[in-house]
Short mmCIF file of C-alpha atoms in Angstrom, two decimals:
data_model
loop_
_atom_site.label_atom_id
_atom_site.label_comp_id
_atom_site.label_asym_id
_atom_site.label_seq_id
_atom_site.Cartn_x
_atom_site.Cartn_y
_atom_site.Cartn_z
CA UNK A 1 9.08 -21.29 8.76
CA UNK A 2 5.61 -19.78 9.42
CA UNK A 3 2.94 -19.72 6.54
CA UNK A 4 3.13 -15.82 6.57
CA UNK A 5 3.81 -14.11 3.39
CA UNK A 6 5.41 -10.73 2.87
CA UNK A 7 4.49 -9.32 -0.55
CA UNK A 8 6.63 -6.70 -2.18
CA UNK A 9 5.29 -4.80 -5.13
CA UNK A 10 8.46 -3.55 -7.09
CA UNK A 11 9.14 -1.65 -10.50
CA UNK A 12 12.71 -0.13 -11.44
CA UNK A 13 13.74 0.59 -8.14
CA UNK A 14 16.51 -1.91 -7.62
CA UNK A 15 18.66 0.09 -5.06
CA UNK A 16 15.39 0.33 -2.96
CA UNK A 17 14.25 -2.91 -3.48
CA UNK A 18 17.65 -4.38 -2.41
CA UNK A 19 17.89 -2.35 0.67
CA UNK A 20 14.38 -3.34 1.62
CA UNK A 21 15.27 -7.27 1.48
CA UNK A 22 18.86 -6.38 3.26
CA UNK A 23 16.77 -4.69 6.21
CA UNK A 24 14.44 -7.90 6.18
CA UNK A 25 17.48 -10.08 6.34
CA UNK A 26 19.13 -7.96 9.01
CA UNK A 27 16.01 -8.08 11.18
CA UNK A 28 15.78 -11.83 10.98
CA UNK A 29 12.44 -11.65 8.99
CA UNK A 30 13.93 -12.90 5.74
CA UNK A 31 14.59 -16.16 7.64
CA UNK A 32 11.30 -16.39 9.46
CA UNK A 33 8.94 -15.35 6.78
CA UNK A 34 8.21 -16.07 3.30
CA UNK A 35 9.07 -13.29 0.93
CA UNK A 36 7.55 -12.45 -2.47
CA UNK A 37 8.78 -9.75 -4.79
CA UNK A 38 6.33 -9.17 -7.49
CA UNK A 39 8.50 -7.47 -10.07
CA UNK A 40 6.26 -5.66 -12.68
CA UNK A 41 8.45 -5.65 -15.78
CA UNK A 42 11.17 -3.92 -14.34
CA UNK A 43 13.93 -2.95 -16.99
CA UNK A 44 16.83 -2.44 -14.25
CA UNK A 45 17.66 -5.90 -13.69
CA UNK A 46 15.71 -5.97 -10.43
CA UNK A 47 14.49 -9.50 -10.69
CA UNK A 48 17.94 -10.72 -11.69
CA UNK A 49 19.69 -9.19 -8.82
CA UNK A 50 16.95 -10.47 -6.14
CA UNK A 51 17.36 -13.83 -7.46
CA UNK A 52 21.27 -13.68 -7.26
CA UNK A 53 21.42 -11.98 -4.13
CA UNK A 54 18.32 -13.54 -1.95
CA UNK A 55 17.49 -17.21 -3.57
CA UNK A 56 15.02 -17.55 -0.79
CA UNK A 57 12.78 -14.89 -1.94
CA UNK A 58 10.09 -15.94 -4.48
CA UNK A 59 10.07 -13.43 -7.47
CA UNK A 60 6.73 -13.15 -9.44
CA UNK A 61 7.04 -11.47 -12.68
CA UNK A 62 4.40 -9.17 -14.28
CA UNK A 63 4.72 -7.34 -17.72
CA UNK A 64 4.34 -3.64 -16.79
CA UNK A 65 0.61 -3.72 -16.50
CA UNK A 66 0.05 -4.85 -12.75
CA UNK A 67 0.77 -1.79 -11.25
CA UNK A 68 0.78 -1.73 -7.21
CA UNK A 69 -2.67 -3.23 -6.70
CA UNK A 70 -2.43 -5.78 -9.49
CA UNK A 71 1.27 -6.74 -7.97
CA UNK A 72 -0.24 -6.98 -4.47
CA UNK A 73 -3.23 -8.95 -5.61
CA UNK A 74 -1.04 -11.70 -7.62
CA UNK A 75 1.20 -11.81 -4.40
CA UNK A 76 -1.76 -12.51 -2.28
CA UNK A 77 -3.31 -15.00 -4.57
CA UNK A 78 0.15 -17.11 -4.94
CA UNK A 79 0.32 -16.70 -1.29
CA UNK A 80 -2.94 -18.01 -0.51
CA UNK A 81 -2.59 -20.80 -2.97
CA UNK A 82 0.68 -21.87 -0.81
CA UNK A 83 -1.34 -21.93 2.35
CA UNK A 84 -0.91 -18.53 3.99
CA UNK A 85 -2.37 -17.67 7.17
CA UNK A 86 -1.39 -14.05 6.97
CA UNK A 87 -0.33 -11.41 4.68
CA UNK A 88 2.09 -8.78 5.08
CA UNK A 89 2.04 -5.69 2.44
CA UNK A 90 5.43 -4.14 2.13
CA UNK A 91 6.58 -1.35 -0.09
CA UNK A 92 10.00 -1.36 -1.13
CA UNK A 93 10.84 1.94 0.22
CA UNK A 94 9.52 0.94 3.83
CA UNK A 95 12.09 -0.12 6.34
CA UNK A 96 10.69 -1.79 9.24
CA UNK A 97 12.23 -2.08 12.79
CA UNK A 98 13.61 -5.30 14.01
CA UNK A 99 10.43 -6.32 15.63
CA UNK A 100 7.76 -4.34 13.54
CA UNK A 101 6.45 -7.42 11.74
CA UNK A 102 6.49 -9.69 14.78
CA UNK A 103 4.35 -7.29 16.51
CA UNK A 104 1.95 -7.14 13.56
CA UNK A 105 1.48 -10.94 13.30
CA UNK A 106 1.14 -11.25 17.16
CA UNK A 107 -1.60 -8.54 17.31
CA UNK A 108 -3.40 -10.44 14.40
CA UNK A 109 -3.05 -13.84 16.26
CA UNK A 110 -4.92 -12.07 19.22
CA UNK A 111 -7.51 -10.19 16.87
CA UNK A 112 -7.85 -12.58 13.92
CA UNK A 113 -10.37 -10.73 12.03
CA UNK A 114 -8.36 -7.50 11.86
CA UNK A 115 -6.07 -5.51 9.42
CA UNK A 116 -3.19 -3.72 11.12
CA UNK A 117 -0.70 -1.13 10.01
CA UNK A 118 2.73 0.13 11.36
CA UNK A 119 3.07 3.68 12.22
CA UNK A 120 5.28 5.15 9.41
CA UNK A 121 7.76 7.97 9.84
CA UNK A 122 9.61 10.12 7.12
CA UNK A 123 13.16 9.06 6.94
CA UNK A 124 14.65 12.69 6.67
CA UNK A 125 12.15 14.71 8.82
CA UNK A 126 11.29 12.09 11.42
CA UNK A 127 7.63 13.28 10.92
CA UNK A 128 4.94 10.91 11.66
CA UNK A 129 3.13 10.50 8.57
CA UNK A 130 -0.74 10.21 8.59
CA UNK A 131 -1.56 6.64 7.10
CA UNK A 132 -5.00 6.10 8.21
CA UNK A 133 -8.38 7.55 7.15
CA UNK A 134 -11.40 7.90 9.71
CA UNK A 135 -14.58 9.19 7.59
CA UNK A 136 -12.93 12.06 5.68
CA UNK A 137 -10.04 12.71 8.00
CA UNK A 138 -6.51 11.38 7.75
CA UNK A 139 -5.25 10.10 11.04
CA UNK A 140 -2.11 8.78 12.55
CA UNK A 141 -1.13 6.61 15.76
CA UNK A 142 1.12 8.33 18.18
CA UNK A 143 3.42 5.96 20.13
CA UNK A 144 1.48 3.65 22.54
CA UNK A 145 -1.75 4.36 20.70
CA UNK A 146 -3.80 1.86 19.06
CA UNK A 147 -6.21 3.66 16.46
CA UNK A 148 -9.01 2.16 14.76
CA UNK A 149 -9.58 3.43 11.05
CA UNK A 150 -11.78 3.07 7.94
CA UNK A 151 -8.71 2.77 5.60
CA UNK A 152 -4.82 2.30 5.50
CA UNK A 153 -2.14 3.39 3.15
CA UNK A 154 -0.63 0.15 1.97
CA UNK A 155 3.22 0.83 3.25
CA UNK A 156 3.35 -1.70 5.49
CA UNK A 157 0.12 -3.59 6.64
CA UNK A 158 -0.58 -7.00 7.99
CA UNK A 159 -3.76 -8.94 6.96
CA UNK A 160 -5.48 -12.00 8.22
CA UNK A 161 -6.29 -14.77 5.84
CA UNK A 162 -9.96 -14.61 6.96
CA UNK A 163 -10.29 -11.16 5.27
CA UNK A 164 -9.11 -12.81 2.02
CA UNK A 165 -11.53 -15.58 2.56
CA UNK A 166 -14.31 -13.17 2.66
CA UNK A 167 -13.59 -10.36 0.36
CA UNK A 168 -10.85 -11.69 -1.96
CA UNK A 169 -7.97 -9.72 -3.23
CA UNK A 170 -7.88 -5.80 -3.94
CA UNK A 171 -9.63 -4.59 -7.01
CA UNK A 172 -6.55 -3.93 -9.60
CA UNK A 173 -9.27 -2.83 -12.34
CA UNK A 174 -10.63 0.16 -10.75
CA UNK A 175 -7.50 1.11 -8.67
CA UNK A 176 -4.50 0.14 -10.53
CA UNK A 177 -1.87 2.26 -8.72
CA UNK A 178 -3.88 4.62 -6.34
CA UNK A 179 -6.53 3.96 -3.80
CA UNK A 180 -6.28 0.22 -3.95
CA UNK A 181 -4.82 -0.08 -0.72
CA UNK A 182 -7.47 2.30 0.83
CA UNK A 183 -10.46 1.01 -0.76
CA UNK A 184 -9.54 -2.66 0.09
CA UNK A 185 -9.24 -1.74 3.73
CA UNK A 186 -12.50 0.11 3.55
CA UNK A 187 -14.22 -2.72 1.91
CA UNK A 188 -12.82 -5.05 4.92
CA UNK A 189 -14.64 -2.72 7.60
CA UNK A 190 -17.85 -2.64 5.58
CA UNK A 191 -17.72 -6.49 5.53
CA UNK A 192 -17.30 -6.41 9.55
CA UNK A 193 -13.66 -6.33 9.85
CA UNK A 194 -11.46 -4.18 12.29
CA UNK A 195 -8.61 -1.83 10.84
CA UNK A 196 -6.06 -0.35 13.17
CA UNK A 197 -2.71 1.39 13.24
CA UNK A 198 -0.32 0.56 16.20
CA UNK A 199 1.70 3.33 17.26
CA UNK A 200 4.52 1.31 18.91
CA UNK A 201 4.98 -0.54 15.69
CA UNK A 202 7.26 1.57 13.40
CA UNK A 203 8.44 1.54 9.72
CA UNK A 204 10.61 4.31 8.15
CA UNK A 205 9.67 5.77 4.61
CA UNK A 206 13.00 6.38 2.76
CA UNK A 207 11.53 7.99 -0.17
CA UNK A 208 9.84 11.46 -0.08
CA UNK A 209 6.04 11.03 0.00
CA UNK A 210 4.44 13.09 -2.85
CA UNK A 211 1.94 15.74 -1.88
CA UNK A 212 -0.91 13.67 -3.59
CA UNK A 213 -3.53 15.13 -0.98
CA UNK A 214 -2.94 18.75 -2.30
CA UNK A 215 -3.80 19.45 -5.92
CA UNK A 216 -1.70 22.65 -6.09
CA UNK A 217 1.07 21.30 -4.33
CA UNK A 218 0.92 18.07 -6.91
CA UNK A 219 0.66 20.57 -9.93
CA UNK A 220 3.94 22.44 -8.38
CA UNK A 221 5.89 19.21 -8.17
CA UNK A 222 5.00 17.24 -11.17
CA UNK A 223 7.48 16.88 -13.81
CA UNK A 224 4.92 16.93 -17.11
CA UNK A 225 2.20 19.38 -16.50
CA UNK A 226 -0.38 18.51 -19.24
CA UNK A 227 -3.99 17.25 -19.06
CA UNK A 228 -2.94 13.64 -19.95
CA UNK A 229 -0.14 13.20 -17.38
CA UNK A 230 -2.41 14.79 -14.41
CA UNK A 231 -5.67 13.19 -15.20
CA UNK A 232 -5.35 10.15 -17.57
CA UNK A 233 -2.22 8.63 -16.33
CA UNK A 234 -2.16 5.80 -13.63
CA UNK A 235 0.99 7.25 -12.30
CA UNK A 236 -1.00 10.43 -11.15
CA UNK A 237 -3.53 10.19 -8.03
CA UNK A 238 -5.67 12.41 -9.85
CA UNK A 239 -6.36 9.83 -12.69
CA UNK A 240 -10.21 10.77 -13.14
CA UNK A 241 -11.37 7.01 -13.63
CA UNK A 242 -9.75 5.99 -10.37
CA UNK A 243 -11.08 9.19 -8.61
CA UNK A 244 -14.62 8.43 -10.01
CA UNK A 245 -14.56 4.93 -8.79
CA UNK A 246 -12.89 6.07 -5.30
CA UNK A 247 -15.57 8.77 -4.69
CA UNK A 248 -18.70 6.69 -5.64
CA UNK A 249 -17.53 3.60 -3.79
CA UNK A 250 -16.49 5.57 -0.72
CA UNK A 251 -19.78 7.68 -0.43
CA UNK A 252 -22.22 5.60 -2.59
CA UNK A 253 -23.24 6.62 -6.18
CA UNK A 254 -25.56 9.36 -5.19
CA UNK A 255 -23.39 11.37 -3.05
CA UNK A 256 -20.14 10.53 -4.66
CA UNK A 257 -20.89 11.33 -8.03
CA UNK A 258 -21.63 14.85 -7.36
CA UNK A 259 -18.87 15.12 -4.99
CA UNK A 260 -16.45 13.83 -7.66
CA UNK A 261 -18.09 16.53 -10.09
CA UNK A 262 -17.34 19.21 -7.83
CA UNK A 263 -13.83 18.18 -7.41
CA UNK A 264 -13.21 17.65 -10.75
CA UNK A 265 -14.38 21.10 -11.67
CA UNK A 266 -12.16 22.73 -8.85
CA UNK A 267 -9.10 20.72 -10.33
CA UNK A 268 -9.84 21.98 -13.79
CA UNK A 269 -10.05 25.54 -12.63
CA UNK A 270 -6.90 25.28 -10.92
CA UNK A 271 -5.08 23.37 -13.70
CA UNK A 272 -6.06 26.02 -16.49
CA UNK A 273 -5.86 29.03 -14.54
#
């Protein structure tokens, strides 16, 4: 088996997690690559079901406080200790095509100082999702395109160990749930690594994506509309400490702070009006 580790962060989505693992098995990836499921304190017997049905999978346990970024960081650190040459981030709602992971790994072997992501499609609509960021613009890669980006969403992303050697794991303190993926890949580009989306490498996202990039749409969809749930809950993309760290890291403190304040004011106006 190759020293390549697929890291799947999970929490209380047993059906999705098992479907993701079954898809990897059907594609031959479960037999070819090491798989780590990081279960962050699930109460729906996710860990037990994974161990019973997929004994070849390593299950790492969290206590419910890892969130996405902490789970990814724990998985990467464990894989690194096992001698990993490459890491693959895979969300449990992302179903890869039969050759997706092979193509990502092959690309990294040819471009070792890189991070590369699959082109992701919504399952229901078939729409191509914008999973990359270039400057302030969200971008995607059409079939047969290779698009260089500054940052990537972490649905299905392969990373060379050289990246980890230089910049370590994602920052789970500042970006617990949201922005951990994009800020890590941005940090990698600033350290001299290249980040790409491969248009001919595909994954299907079986869960509907939340409208996190449009505040009004997010307000309409959120179940509990109160200040704490919108601005002070790690589950919210508008969690204020995360947004503060995001803006000041991406744009620098002198520009990022006023940008954050302007956005905060606009969010508060729309929240209360």
